[in-house]
């Protein structure tokens, strides 16, 4: 790597004004950078009813027995972080930084610190975030869960997360971002760097449950080594002001695999620019990107980019959009980039309204028009995800179900 | 809106002077048809003559515009009744070319059709279709599988009046027997007596009715249709004994069949 701490700081300073490639430009000074500290909460059951409910909508179940560990950050304080399984670590990233010298080697290794003004801000203003790691060969019995919670209106939350699945380990994570019911606006900048080591498996489900005027700029990247598997699921079906993210996976090891699934619903006033990209850099690498986008009046840009850099790779991109209101816009931008003859890249994109023929088919079986429509929409959102642990699937299904009700 | 016909409960379906247009083009002209409770009628006719159009219009598909005449079901005028309400009155249709619905499983569809009261597993068993229960509805189904999927949905729906659009076309010879048996059962046309009832008694108790489009007539080997009709260029040109009609068509063609009908 060669970059020192000081080098990174300097790069960040230079990038402070660097406008991002995608998404509307956010005036970050409009948000409050500081707030009171919250005390650490040892007993998970002492979170308030409201907090628990809001977190649950983002897939983080504080009452669940089937979790191997929990992390909660409220505003700018880490209020809980504990693992209940040997070989699984979940803690405040600051704590991890104190504990492990080597953590600096992973800091800004997957995501460039000077990518744009948001990464720069995270370097210069970062307050906590989580560190999750599975030790070599350890397989998580239940998923770990992490929640980033905003309780104060108009606050800026800048976190840096690092997730490492060590060699031969299996790590399953549910993360949720949520706001308290009274919160309307705020800024969330979240850096997430994932490292999937040789033969390891990492499944990651992220559910966003923001507020109508939130500005959200996650910056994520993953590096997958030989034989590793990275499976990422993203669900954002609740209103959000502006959301832009374009996570990338670098498949650097032979026979490594990445799969992204995203489910997006843009309500009126929501603006989403969301995509996934995978760079296939080693023989036998495989990738699949699937997205489902629905607009009920908001704007969605659904991106996807697959780049095959070496022979003997295979990847597929599937992007489907459903327009349920004439006020909504879906802009699908699938990109395939092959740099060698022996690459196998394909894509499938479709944007449109619900097929009348399908609605009528169901009506002929006795469903009303509304019932038929909601059945089709539910089917549209139902994507089968291979290799997803039951707990992660259950949380995804729950998030989809909650939103479906308000959708139609 | 419901208007009573002259002979209220007697007829199950009455189609009077029906005219239907698709995409501004009139396909059916002045069609008259009556079906009594318990009767099954066969509908013949060359490709493009309007058979599917007649079924779709009877079911109430909005793109089949009724521009004249009326349709009565059990005496009630349903000419402009929406699709789903006709289904709930007890009319069911098996499609010639149904759409695929992604993300909706065959199993889920059977629960929908049966209003959650029927067991998808056992129904699927009767059509040797269990392995399709967890597939997306009609997704990648072969021609013959489509027919079984359609029939299975109707079995769950259990209408009183069946509109079957070529239920046996594209089905292999062995499966025709299976499908034939199932349709025979759905239409309550089993000829084997059970519970010590005579054939006559069974026939009198029979309540299910049907209108079946068939080109080959294979399906008639499994159930005796009561009456056959030939649709030619959007008009019902001939009605009579279904087997005789089929025989004439096979031997001498549609035109000849109709001529002989008219001259009779
Ligand atoms: N959407 C449409 N647009 C234009 N023409 C149509 C449309 N649907 C049906 N038609 C026409 O109406 C006529 C009757 O079609 P229909 O499907 O009822 O025939 P059919 O008797 O069922 O034929 P087949 O035996 O081939 O199934 C055909 O000429 C067909 O091309
Ligand atoms: Mg037809």
PDB file of C-alpha atoms in Angstrom, chain B:
ATOM      1  CA  UNK B   1     -78.562  -3.763 -13.836  1.00  0.00           C
ATOM      2  CA  UNK B   2     -79.408  -7.441 -13.799  1.00  0.00           C
ATOM      3  CA  UNK B   3     -82.146  -8.121 -16.304  1.00  0.00           C
ATOM      4  CA  UNK B   4     -84.035 -11.364 -16.240  1.00  0.00           C
ATOM      5  CA  UNK B   5     -84.439 -13.311 -19.420  1.00  0.00           C
ATOM      6  CA  UNK B   6     -87.705 -14.860 -20.525  1.00  0.00           C
ATOM      7  CA  UNK B   7     -86.856 -18.311 -19.228  1.00  0.00           C
ATOM      8  CA  UNK B   8     -85.027 -17.369 -16.030  1.00  0.00           C
ATOM      9  CA  UNK B   9     -83.384 -20.335 -14.287  1.00  0.00           C
ATOM     10  CA  UNK B  10     -83.601 -22.798 -17.103  1.00  0.00           C
ATOM     11  CA  UNK B  11     -80.701 -21.741 -19.258  1.00  0.00           C
ATOM     12  CA  UNK B  12     -77.220 -21.498 -17.859  1.00  0.00           C
ATOM     13  CA  UNK B  13     -75.775 -19.370 -20.621  1.00  0.00           C
ATOM     14  CA  UNK B  14     -77.603 -17.442 -23.298  1.00  0.00           C
ATOM     15  CA  UNK B  15     -75.707 -15.525 -25.947  1.00  0.00           C
ATOM     16  CA  UNK B  16     -77.942 -13.368 -28.081  1.00  0.00           C
ATOM     17  CA  UNK B  17     -76.956 -11.719 -31.336  1.00  0.00           C
ATOM     18  CA  UNK B  18     -73.461 -11.098 -30.012  1.00  0.00           C
ATOM     19  CA  UNK B  19     -71.047  -8.884 -31.885  1.00  0.00           C
ATOM     20  CA  UNK B  20     -67.455  -8.557 -30.720  1.00  0.00           C
ATOM     21  CA  UNK B  21     -64.650  -6.365 -31.979  1.00  0.00           C
ATOM     22  CA  UNK B  22     -60.949  -6.566 -31.270  1.00  0.00           C
ATOM     23  CA  UNK B  23     -58.776  -3.587 -32.073  1.00  0.00           C
ATOM     24  CA  UNK B  24     -61.628  -1.910 -33.969  1.00  0.00           C
ATOM     25  CA  UNK B  25     -62.174  -4.959 -36.133  1.00  0.00           C
ATOM     26  CA  UNK B  26     -65.363  -6.939 -35.839  1.00  0.00           C
ATOM     27  CA  UNK B  27     -64.507 -10.592 -35.279  1.00  0.00           C
ATOM     28  CA  UNK B  28     -67.831 -12.064 -34.196  1.00  0.00           C
ATOM     29  CA  UNK B  29     -71.043 -11.174 -36.007  1.00  0.00           C
ATOM     30  CA  UNK B  30     -74.479 -12.045 -34.655  1.00  0.00           C
ATOM     31  CA  UNK B  31     -73.611 -15.114 -32.614  1.00  0.00           C
ATOM     32  CA  UNK B  32     -76.429 -16.945 -30.831  1.00  0.00           C
ATOM     33  CA  UNK B  33     -75.803 -19.771 -28.422  1.00  0.00           C
ATOM     34  CA  UNK B  34     -77.648 -21.418 -25.546  1.00  0.00           C
ATOM     35  CA  UNK B  35     -76.279 -23.838 -23.019  1.00  0.00           C
ATOM     36  CA  UNK B  36     -78.405 -25.621 -20.434  1.00  0.00           C
ATOM     37  CA  UNK B  37     -77.186 -26.591 -16.984  1.00  0.00           C
ATOM     38  CA  UNK B  38     -75.307 -29.878 -17.146  1.00  0.00           C
ATOM     39  CA  UNK B  39     -74.586 -29.609 -20.849  1.00  0.00           C
ATOM     40  CA  UNK B  40     -71.216 -29.595 -22.512  1.00  0.00           C
ATOM     41  CA  UNK B  41     -70.856 -28.146 -25.983  1.00  0.00           C
ATOM     42  CA  UNK B  42     -67.959 -28.545 -28.394  1.00  0.00           C
ATOM     43  CA  UNK B  43     -66.850 -25.673 -30.578  1.00  0.00           C
ATOM     44  CA  UNK B  44     -65.159 -26.349 -33.900  1.00  0.00           C
ATOM     45  CA  UNK B  45     -63.928 -24.011 -36.567  1.00  0.00           C
ATOM     46  CA  UNK B  46     -60.907 -23.163 -38.698  1.00  0.00           C
ATOM     47  CA  UNK B  47     -57.990 -21.103 -37.394  1.00  0.00           C
ATOM     48  CA  UNK B  48     -58.852 -17.484 -36.978  1.00  0.00           C
ATOM     49  CA  UNK B  49     -62.602 -18.047 -37.158  1.00  0.00           C
ATOM     50  CA  UNK B  50     -63.156 -16.422 -33.743  1.00  0.00           C
ATOM     51  CA  UNK B  51     -63.419 -19.331 -31.297  1.00  0.00           C
ATOM     52  CA  UNK B  52     -61.010 -17.882 -28.747  1.00  0.00           C
ATOM     53  CA  UNK B  53     -62.672 -14.521 -29.202  1.00  0.00           C
ATOM     54  CA  UNK B  54     -66.032 -16.003 -28.256  1.00  0.00           C
ATOM     55  CA  UNK B  55     -64.627 -17.536 -25.069  1.00  0.00           C
ATOM     56  CA  UNK B  56     -62.727 -14.409 -24.098  1.00  0.00           C
ATOM     57  CA  UNK B  57     -65.803 -12.255 -24.637  1.00  0.00           C
ATOM     58  CA  UNK B  58     -67.920 -14.627 -22.570  1.00  0.00           C
ATOM     59  CA  UNK B  59     -65.341 -14.425 -19.782  1.00  0.00           C
ATOM     60  CA  UNK B  60     -65.330 -10.644 -20.005  1.00  0.00           C
ATOM     61  CA  UNK B  61     -61.853  -9.647 -21.162  1.00  0.00           C
ATOM     62  CA  UNK B  62     -61.927  -5.893 -21.690  1.00  0.00           C
ATOM     63  CA  UNK B  63     -60.014  -5.904 -24.967  1.00  0.00           C
ATOM     64  CA  UNK B  64     -62.817  -7.928 -26.529  1.00  0.00           C
ATOM     65  CA  UNK B  65     -65.363  -5.188 -27.067  1.00  0.00           C
ATOM     66  CA  UNK B  66     -68.968  -6.225 -27.167  1.00  0.00           C
ATOM     67  CA  UNK B  67     -70.585  -3.936 -29.717  1.00  0.00           C
ATOM     68  CA  UNK B  68     -73.975  -5.575 -29.879  1.00  0.00           C
ATOM     69  CA  UNK B  69     -76.181  -8.253 -28.374  1.00  0.00           C
ATOM     70  CA  UNK B  70     -76.015  -9.605 -24.854  1.00  0.00           C
ATOM     71  CA  UNK B  71     -74.853 -12.435 -22.636  1.00  0.00           C
ATOM     72  CA  UNK B  72     -76.997 -13.877 -19.868  1.00  0.00           C
ATOM     73  CA  UNK B  73     -75.654 -16.170 -17.184  1.00  0.00           C
ATOM     74  CA  UNK B  74     -78.303 -17.934 -15.114  1.00  0.00           C
ATOM     75  CA  UNK B  75     -80.692 -15.311 -16.363  1.00  0.00           C
ATOM     76  CA  UNK B  76     -78.548 -12.386 -15.283  1.00  0.00           C
ATOM     77  CA  UNK B  77     -77.300  -9.952 -17.895  1.00  0.00           C
ATOM     78  CA  UNK B  78     -73.517 -10.070 -17.633  1.00  0.00           C
ATOM     79  CA  UNK B  79     -72.722  -8.391 -20.949  1.00  0.00           C
ATOM     80  CA  UNK B  80     -70.823  -5.594 -19.237  1.00  0.00           C
ATOM     81  CA  UNK B  81     -69.971  -7.274 -15.956  1.00  0.00           C
ATOM     82  CA  UNK B  82     -66.244  -7.070 -15.110  1.00  0.00           C
ATOM     83  CA  UNK B  83     -64.015 -10.085 -15.508  1.00  0.00           C
ATOM     84  CA  UNK B  84     -63.466 -10.853 -11.830  1.00  0.00           C
ATOM     85  CA  UNK B  85     -67.170 -10.678 -11.071  1.00  0.00           C
ATOM     86  CA  UNK B  86     -67.895 -13.199 -13.791  1.00  0.00           C
ATOM     87  CA  UNK B  87     -65.247 -15.469 -12.303  1.00  0.00           C
ATOM     88  CA  UNK B  88     -66.932 -15.134  -8.950  1.00  0.00           C
ATOM     89  CA  UNK B  89     -70.316 -15.988 -10.481  1.00  0.00           C
ATOM     90  CA  UNK B  90     -68.837 -19.344 -11.435  1.00  0.00           C
ATOM     91  CA  UNK B  91     -67.334 -18.945 -14.897  1.00  0.00           C
ATOM     92  CA  UNK B  92     -63.839 -20.242 -15.473  1.00  0.00           C
ATOM     93  CA  UNK B  93     -61.588 -20.254 -18.512  1.00  0.00           C
ATOM     94  CA  UNK B  94     -58.526 -22.222 -19.508  1.00  0.00           C
ATOM     95  CA  UNK B  95     -56.319 -20.145 -21.741  1.00  0.00           C
ATOM     96  CA  UNK B  96     -54.928 -21.095 -25.084  1.00  0.00           C
ATOM     97  CA  UNK B  97     -51.892 -18.900 -24.400  1.00  0.00           C
ATOM     98  CA  UNK B  98     -51.658 -17.762 -20.784  1.00  0.00           C
ATOM     99  CA  UNK B  99     -49.055 -15.213 -19.642  1.00  0.00           C
ATOM    100  CA  UNK B 100     -46.126 -16.003 -17.362  1.00  0.00           C
ATOM    101  CA  UNK B 101     -46.145 -14.373 -13.957  1.00  0.00           C
ATOM    102  CA  UNK B 102     -42.704 -14.127 -12.418  1.00  0.00           C
ATOM    103  CA  UNK B 103     -42.311 -14.511  -8.711  1.00  0.00           C
ATOM    104  CA  UNK B 104     -45.775 -16.029  -8.320  1.00  0.00           C
ATOM    105  CA  UNK B 105     -45.485 -19.728  -7.673  1.00  0.00           C
ATOM    106  CA  UNK B 106     -47.817 -22.344  -9.099  1.00  0.00           C
ATOM    107  CA  UNK B 107     -48.605 -23.332  -5.515  1.00  0.00           C
ATOM    108  CA  UNK B 108     -49.526 -19.778  -4.575  1.00  0.00           C
ATOM    109  CA  UNK B 109     -51.703 -19.501  -7.656  1.00  0.00           C
ATOM    110  CA  UNK B 110     -53.619 -22.626  -6.684  1.00  0.00           C
ATOM    111  CA  UNK B 111     -54.188 -21.153  -3.248  1.00  0.00           C
ATOM    112  CA  UNK B 112     -55.487 -17.991  -4.893  1.00  0.00           C
ATOM    113  CA  UNK B 113     -57.782 -19.892  -7.256  1.00  0.00           C
ATOM    114  CA  UNK B 114     -59.088 -22.124  -4.490  1.00  0.00           C
ATOM    115  CA  UNK B 115     -59.498 -19.194  -2.069  1.00  0.00           C
ATOM    116  CA  UNK B 116     -57.160 -21.059   0.251  1.00  0.00           C
ATOM    117  CA  UNK B 117     -59.618 -23.900   0.726  1.00  0.00           C
ATOM    118  CA  UNK B 118     -58.015 -26.491  -1.520  1.00  0.00           C
ATOM    119  CA  UNK B 119     -54.822 -28.414  -1.015  1.00  0.00           C
ATOM    120  CA  UNK B 120     -52.438 -27.675  -3.904  1.00  0.00           C
ATOM    121  CA  UNK B 121     -50.459 -30.845  -3.262  1.00  0.00           C
ATOM    122  CA  UNK B 122     -53.289 -33.289  -3.741  1.00  0.00           C
ATOM    123  CA  UNK B 123     -54.711 -31.425  -6.703  1.00  0.00           C
ATOM    124  CA  UNK B 124     -51.317 -31.389  -8.384  1.00  0.00           C
ATOM    125  CA  UNK B 125     -50.998 -35.094  -7.760  1.00  0.00           C
ATOM    126  CA  UNK B 126     -54.097 -35.833  -9.782  1.00  0.00           C
ATOM    127  CA  UNK B 127     -52.460 -34.172 -12.789  1.00  0.00           C
ATOM    128  CA  UNK B 128     -48.983 -35.478 -12.079  1.00  0.00           C
ATOM    129  CA  UNK B 129     -47.812 -31.918 -11.620  1.00  0.00           C
ATOM    130  CA  UNK B 130     -46.301 -31.807  -8.105  1.00  0.00           C
ATOM    131  CA  UNK B 131     -42.837 -30.915  -9.308  1.00  0.00           C
ATOM    132  CA  UNK B 132     -44.159 -27.712 -10.820  1.00  0.00           C
ATOM    133  CA  UNK B 133     -45.680 -26.345  -7.628  1.00  0.00           C
ATOM    134  CA  UNK B 134     -42.604 -24.344  -6.732  1.00  0.00           C
ATOM    135  CA  UNK B 135     -41.985 -22.964 -10.195  1.00  0.00           C
ATOM    136  CA  UNK B 136     -43.008 -19.520 -11.316  1.00  0.00           C
ATOM    137  CA  UNK B 137     -46.422 -19.597 -12.916  1.00  0.00           C
ATOM    138  CA  UNK B 138     -46.175 -20.813 -16.524  1.00  0.00           C
ATOM    139  CA  UNK B 139     -42.526 -19.777 -16.628  1.00  0.00           C
ATOM    140  CA  UNK B 140     -40.831 -21.858 -19.273  1.00  0.00           C
ATOM    141  CA  UNK B 141     -43.639 -24.424 -19.228  1.00  0.00           C
ATOM    142  CA  UNK B 142     -43.868 -26.580 -22.343  1.00  0.00           C
ATOM    143  CA  UNK B 143     -47.048 -26.615 -24.413  1.00  0.00           C
ATOM    144  CA  UNK B 144     -48.393 -29.669 -22.656  1.00  0.00           C
ATOM    145  CA  UNK B 145     -47.384 -28.357 -19.236  1.00  0.00           C
ATOM    146  CA  UNK B 146     -49.288 -25.142 -19.897  1.00  0.00           C
ATOM    147  CA  UNK B 147     -52.429 -27.193 -20.460  1.00  0.00           C
ATOM    148  CA  UNK B 148     -51.974 -29.005 -17.184  1.00  0.00           C
ATOM    149  CA  UNK B 149     -51.257 -25.743 -15.374  1.00  0.00           C
ATOM    150  CA  UNK B 150     -54.463 -24.233 -16.728  1.00  0.00           C
ATOM    151  CA  UNK B 151     -56.531 -27.238 -15.854  1.00  0.00           C
ATOM    152  CA  UNK B 152     -55.103 -27.383 -12.379  1.00  0.00           C
ATOM    153  CA  UNK B 153     -56.020 -23.763 -11.772  1.00  0.00           C
ATOM    154  CA  UNK B 154     -59.558 -24.458 -12.932  1.00  0.00           C
ATOM    155  CA  UNK B 155     -59.713 -27.463 -10.664  1.00  0.00           C
ATOM    156  CA  UNK B 156     -58.873 -25.178  -7.741  1.00  0.00           C
ATOM    157  CA  UNK B 157     -61.266 -22.500  -8.915  1.00  0.00           C
ATOM    158  CA  UNK B 158     -64.069 -25.019  -9.415  1.00  0.00           C
ATOM    159  CA  UNK B 159     -66.423 -22.968 -11.598  1.00  0.00           C
ATOM    160  CA  UNK B 160     -69.856 -24.147 -12.674  1.00  0.00           C
ATOM    161  CA  UNK B 161     -69.272 -23.223 -16.274  1.00  0.00           C
ATOM    162  CA  UNK B 162     -66.013 -24.133 -17.997  1.00  0.00           C
ATOM    163  CA  UNK B 163     -64.663 -22.363 -21.034  1.00  0.00           C
ATOM    164  CA  UNK B 164     -61.870 -24.604 -22.297  1.00  0.00           C
ATOM    165  CA  UNK B 165     -59.711 -23.349 -25.128  1.00  0.00           C
ATOM    166  CA  UNK B 166     -58.095 -26.317 -26.860  1.00  0.00           C
ATOM    167  CA  UNK B 167     -57.329 -28.193 -23.666  1.00  0.00           C
ATOM    168  CA  UNK B 168     -55.705 -31.098 -25.496  1.00  0.00           C
ATOM    169  CA  UNK B 169     -53.717 -29.470 -28.261  1.00  0.00           C
ATOM    170  CA  UNK B 170     -50.000 -30.013 -27.946  1.00  0.00           C
ATOM    171  CA  UNK B 171     -50.518 -32.726 -25.359  1.00  0.00           C
ATOM    172  CA  UNK B 172     -48.825 -36.089 -25.892  1.00  0.00           C
ATOM    173  CA  UNK B 173     -50.998 -39.142 -26.428  1.00  0.00           C
ATOM    174  CA  UNK B 174     -50.441 -40.527 -22.966  1.00  0.00           C
ATOM    175  CA  UNK B 175     -51.200 -37.273 -21.220  1.00  0.00           C
ATOM    176  CA  UNK B 176     -54.353 -36.760 -23.234  1.00  0.00           C
ATOM    177  CA  UNK B 177     -55.856 -39.681 -21.362  1.00  0.00           C
ATOM    178  CA  UNK B 178     -54.936 -38.039 -18.060  1.00  0.00           C
ATOM    179  CA  UNK B 179     -56.255 -34.642 -19.080  1.00  0.00           C
ATOM    180  CA  UNK B 180     -59.383 -36.179 -20.584  1.00  0.00           C
ATOM    181  CA  UNK B 181     -60.131 -38.006 -17.351  1.00  0.00           C
ATOM    182  CA  UNK B 182     -59.630 -34.865 -15.307  1.00  0.00           C
ATOM    183  CA  UNK B 183     -61.906 -32.785 -17.529  1.00  0.00           C
ATOM    184  CA  UNK B 184     -64.488 -35.532 -17.465  1.00  0.00           C
ATOM    185  CA  UNK B 185     -64.394 -35.360 -13.680  1.00  0.00           C
ATOM    186  CA  UNK B 186     -64.551 -31.582 -13.531  1.00  0.00           C
ATOM    187  CA  UNK B 187     -67.592 -31.573 -15.778  1.00  0.00           C
ATOM    188  CA  UNK B 188     -69.153 -34.400 -13.769  1.00  0.00           C
ATOM    189  CA  UNK B 189     -69.455 -36.565 -16.825  1.00  0.00           C
ATOM    190  CA  UNK B 190     -68.147 -39.824 -15.433  1.00  0.00           C
ATOM    191  CA  UNK B 191     -70.124 -42.618 -16.966  1.00  0.00           C
ATOM    192  CA  UNK B 192     -69.112 -45.162 -14.408  1.00  0.00           C
ATOM    193  CA  UNK B 193     -71.901 -45.235 -11.913  1.00  0.00           C
ATOM    194  CA  UNK B 194     -71.108 -44.979  -8.283  1.00  0.00           C
ATOM    195  CA  UNK B 195     -73.133 -44.992  -5.092  1.00  0.00           C
ATOM    196  CA  UNK B 196     -75.473 -47.258  -6.952  1.00  0.00           C
ATOM    197  CA  UNK B 197     -76.834 -44.468  -9.109  1.00  0.00           C
ATOM    198  CA  UNK B 198     -78.007 -45.045 -12.631  1.00  0.00           C
ATOM    199  CA  UNK B 199     -76.545 -43.099 -15.516  1.00  0.00           C
ATOM    200  CA  UNK B 200     -79.773 -41.244 -15.855  1.00  0.00           C
ATOM    201  CA  UNK B 201     -79.711 -40.176 -12.245  1.00  0.00           C
ATOM    202  CA  UNK B 202     -76.137 -39.011 -12.569  1.00  0.00           C
ATOM    203  CA  UNK B 203     -77.020 -36.975 -15.597  1.00  0.00           C
ATOM    204  CA  UNK B 204     -79.926 -35.355 -13.861  1.00  0.00           C
ATOM    205  CA  UNK B 205     -77.793 -34.395 -10.885  1.00  0.00           C
ATOM    206  CA  UNK B 206     -75.043 -33.014 -13.076  1.00  0.00           C
ATOM    207  CA  UNK B 207     -74.670 -29.285 -12.633  1.00  0.00           C
ATOM    208  CA  UNK B 208     -71.395 -28.464 -14.341  1.00  0.00           C
ATOM    209  CA  UNK B 209     -71.415 -27.218 -17.902  1.00  0.00           C
ATOM    210  CA  UNK B 210     -68.814 -26.444 -20.481  1.00  0.00           C
ATOM    211  CA  UNK B 211     -67.908 -25.011 -23.842  1.00  0.00           C
ATOM    212  CA  UNK B 212     -64.832 -26.678 -25.251  1.00  0.00           C
ATOM    213  CA  UNK B 213     -62.847 -25.635 -28.280  1.00  0.00           C
ATOM    214  CA  UNK B 214     -61.247 -28.568 -30.018  1.00  0.00           C
ATOM    215  CA  UNK B 215     -59.656 -29.120 -33.390  1.00  0.00           C
ATOM    216  CA  UNK B 216     -58.863 -32.780 -33.136  1.00  0.00           C
ATOM    217  CA  UNK B 217     -61.834 -33.889 -31.089  1.00  0.00           C
ATOM    218  CA  UNK B 218     -59.604 -36.231 -29.068  1.00  0.00           C
ATOM    219  CA  UNK B 219     -61.138 -34.820 -25.944  1.00  0.00           C
ATOM    220  CA  UNK B 220     -64.533 -36.135 -27.074  1.00  0.00           C
ATOM    221  CA  UNK B 221     -63.222 -39.656 -26.541  1.00  0.00           C
ATOM    222  CA  UNK B 222     -63.225 -38.919 -22.837  1.00  0.00           C
ATOM    223  CA  UNK B 223     -66.431 -37.019 -22.471  1.00  0.00           C
ATOM    224  CA  UNK B 224     -69.527 -37.103 -24.548  1.00  0.00           C
ATOM    225  CA  UNK B 225     -70.288 -33.564 -25.556  1.00  0.00           C
ATOM    226  CA  UNK B 226     -73.999 -32.963 -25.965  1.00  0.00           C
ATOM    227  CA  UNK B 227     -73.922 -30.533 -28.852  1.00  0.00           C
ATOM    228  CA  UNK B 228     -71.305 -29.348 -31.314  1.00  0.00           C
ATOM    229  CA  UNK B 229     -71.051 -26.027 -33.161  1.00  0.00           C
ATOM    230  CA  UNK B 230     -68.988 -24.822 -36.067  1.00  0.00           C
ATOM    231  CA  UNK B 231     -67.789 -21.253 -36.089  1.00  0.00           C
ATOM    232  CA  UNK B 232     -66.936 -19.882 -39.525  1.00  0.00           C
ATOM    233  CA  UNK B 233     -65.732 -16.330 -40.145  1.00  0.00           C
ATOM    234  CA  UNK B 234     -67.213 -15.084 -36.913  1.00  0.00           C
ATOM    235  CA  UNK B 235     -70.594 -16.735 -37.319  1.00  0.00           C
ATOM    236  CA  UNK B 236     -72.016 -19.925 -35.884  1.00  0.00           C
ATOM    237  CA  UNK B 237     -72.683 -21.794 -39.087  1.00  0.00           C
ATOM    238  CA  UNK B 238     -73.861 -25.112 -37.853  1.00  0.00           C
ATOM    239  CA  UNK B 239     -74.916 -27.021 -34.737  1.00  0.00           C
ATOM    240  CA  UNK B 240     -75.571 -30.682 -34.211  1.00  0.00           C
ATOM    241  CA  UNK B 241     -74.179 -33.962 -33.026  1.00  0.00           C
ATOM    242  CA  UNK B 242     -70.542 -33.287 -32.215  1.00  0.00           C
ATOM    243  CA  UNK B 243     -69.253 -36.617 -33.459  1.00  0.00           C
ATOM    244  CA  UNK B 244     -71.034 -36.292 -36.769  1.00  0.00           C
ATOM    245  CA  UNK B 245     -69.773 -32.759 -37.212  1.00  0.00           C
ATOM    246  CA  UNK B 246     -66.231 -33.837 -36.449  1.00  0.00           C
ATOM    247  CA  UNK B 247     -66.527 -36.738 -38.864  1.00  0.00           C
ATOM    248  CA  UNK B 248     -67.777 -34.501 -41.649  1.00  0.00           C
ATOM    249  CA  UNK B 249     -65.054 -31.937 -41.046  1.00  0.00           C
ATOM    250  CA  UNK B 250     -62.416 -34.650 -41.083  1.00  0.00           C
ATOM    251  CA  UNK B 251     -63.727 -36.241 -44.217  1.00  0.00           C
ATOM    252  CA  UNK B 252     -64.896 -33.272 -46.221  1.00  0.00           C
ATOM    253  CA  UNK B 253     -63.626 -30.088 -44.634  1.00  0.00           C
ATOM    254  CA  UNK B 254     -65.294 -27.147 -42.934  1.00  0.00           C
ATOM    255  CA  UNK B 255     -67.045 -25.699 -45.961  1.00  0.00           C
ATOM    256  CA  UNK B 256     -68.632 -28.970 -46.867  1.00  0.00           C
ATOM    257  CA  UNK B 257     -69.648 -29.567 -43.279  1.00  0.00           C
ATOM    258  CA  UNK B 258     -71.392 -26.226 -43.121  1.00  0.00           C
ATOM    259  CA  UNK B 259     -73.102 -26.705 -46.470  1.00  0.00           C
ATOM    260  CA  UNK B 260     -74.486 -30.047 -45.406  1.00  0.00           C
ATOM    261  CA  UNK B 261     -75.658 -28.471 -42.193  1.00  0.00           C
ATOM    262  CA  UNK B 262     -77.462 -25.695 -43.989  1.00  0.00           C
ATOM    263  CA  UNK B 263     -79.104 -28.046 -46.446  1.00  0.00           C
ATOM    264  CA  UNK B 264     -80.383 -30.321 -43.753  1.00  0.00           C
TER     265      UNK B 264
END
